[in-house]
Amino acid sequence: MNCYLVTGGAGFIGANFVKYLLKKHTDIQIVVLDSLTYAGNLGTIKDDLNDARLTFVKGDVKDREVVTSVFEKYPLNFVVNFAAESHVDRSIENPQVFLETNILGTQNILDVAKKYWTTGKDAKGYPTYKEGVKYLQVSTDEVYGSLGETGYFTETTPLDPRSPYSASKTGADLIVKAYGETYKMPINITRCSNNYGPYHFPEKLIPLIIKNILEGKKLPVYGDGSNVRDWLFVEDHCKAIDAVVLKGRAGEVYNVGGHNEKKNIEIVKLTISTIQQLMKENPAYQSVLKTSLDNINENLITYVTDRLGHDQRYAIDPTKITGELGWYPETKFEVGIEKTIRWYLENQAWVEEVTSGDYQKYYEQMYGNR
Ligand code: NAD
Ligand code: TYD
């Protein structure tokens, strides 16, 4: 039986991954370790915790005692490390916590895993490991930097991070790679493009735009809206991670992309028109509006001061994972965005729950700076 440590499992992708694993595999155990920062919400996996296969531990990935205690208590053979500070804008305001969590937290987990997974040494002095162990680092295409109008990121594209967030994720990737090379630890790194889907914290573009439309608030588009992201439906990402944990060759990096490039302004306009259409098709949805349906139109779009060092374009070449593991992005964007919007329309209580803390204060400060 596989026993997973899923760090950051109360966040957006981590929670979706936990739900995916519970549906896909019968004979598993999952331990979620999450410190529940502003981006983590236990309510997201509350119902899943009724399943005896899932356990939640509140704790910080930087905390040696906590990480040791979960390895001591559970027969973990897989680690999937989602835990991170994940928002570029916040990294521009306060880089330090990004380095602490994303780099030092990663190194702490690696070190404890190495201790619990090694069985001895080979003739050359390299550690040997228990059968069937694997550490997977969930990374990002942002470590490759920014593209011009053409080209794609492959696994051999030089690392060239440009924001404090992507620099911290690159630091993490390098220490994971070092454990793979120096200690021959079985590791993988996955680098994916921008995810979207249910349980996405409404500070990232798509869930923020949905929230603001429903409230009749302005839709802030940074710069001229021409920046391009390669959008990946979160469930497709979860399938990719599952495949890499189980079948990825140790030591390898796999890029995971949606083959779905869109300019930010296209995303915003498509979100407006999809919400208009859903509201007309199903008038019951109008009950969630905090504005009138007539106010939902492109006049809400407002161009604001650009993000500092704003990466122009990301686009992934997923040939390697498709060729080796048979993975491909199954969800067409038009289908994924409609599913996502319907989810938000039907789960406003979740939005209220996750935005009840310091959210308002953060936004007043953010927009005050723009
Ligand atoms: P998220 O911000 O929604 O969730 C992060 C989770 O990690 C939260 O539950 C938070 O409480 C937890 N966490 C933060 N610091 C912690 C700490 N010190 N100890 C324990 N838990 C801690 O992030 P997400 O969007 O779900 O991203 C998950 C991972 O995927 C991150 O590593 C991110 O860099 C990577 N990634 C995300 C995207 C994306 O589009 N969202 C794209 C590429 C890569
Ligand atoms: P974001 O969701 O923060 O993801 P990332 O910066 O990791 O790609 O942003 C996606 C794109 O949308 C990015 O080009 C910045 C832009 N953006 C806006 O135009 N307005 C917003 O309010 C936000 C949050 C992002």
Short mmCIF file of C-alpha atoms in Angstrom, two decimals, residues 102-104 106-107 110 170-181 183 187 189:
data_model
loop_
_atom_site.label_atom_id
_atom_site.label_comp_id
_atom_site.label_asym_id
_atom_site.label_seq_id
_atom_site.Cartn_x
_atom_site.Cartn_y
_atom_site.Cartn_z
CA ASN A 102 9.84 27.41 -0.54
CA ILE A 103 13.58 26.74 -0.17
CA LEU A 104 14.25 25.95 3.49
CA THR A 106 11.78 21.91 0.89
CA GLN A 107 15.27 21.15 2.18
CA LEU A 110 14.15 16.24 1.87
CA THR A 170 14.13 27.65 -8.62
CA GLY A 171 16.16 27.46 -5.41
CA ALA A 172 13.89 24.63 -4.28
CA ASP A 173 14.29 22.78 -7.60
CA LEU A 174 18.06 23.03 -7.33
CA ILE A 175 18.20 21.61 -3.82
CA VAL A 176 15.86 18.77 -4.87
CA LYS A 177 18.14 18.05 -7.83
CA ALA A 178 21.16 18.15 -5.49
CA TYR A 179 19.60 15.47 -3.25
CA GLY A 180 19.01 13.40 -6.40
CA GLU A 181 22.62 13.76 -7.56
CA TYR A 183 22.59 11.31 -2.27
CA ILE A 187 13.22 12.41 -6.87
CA ILE A 189 10.37 17.59 -10.36
#
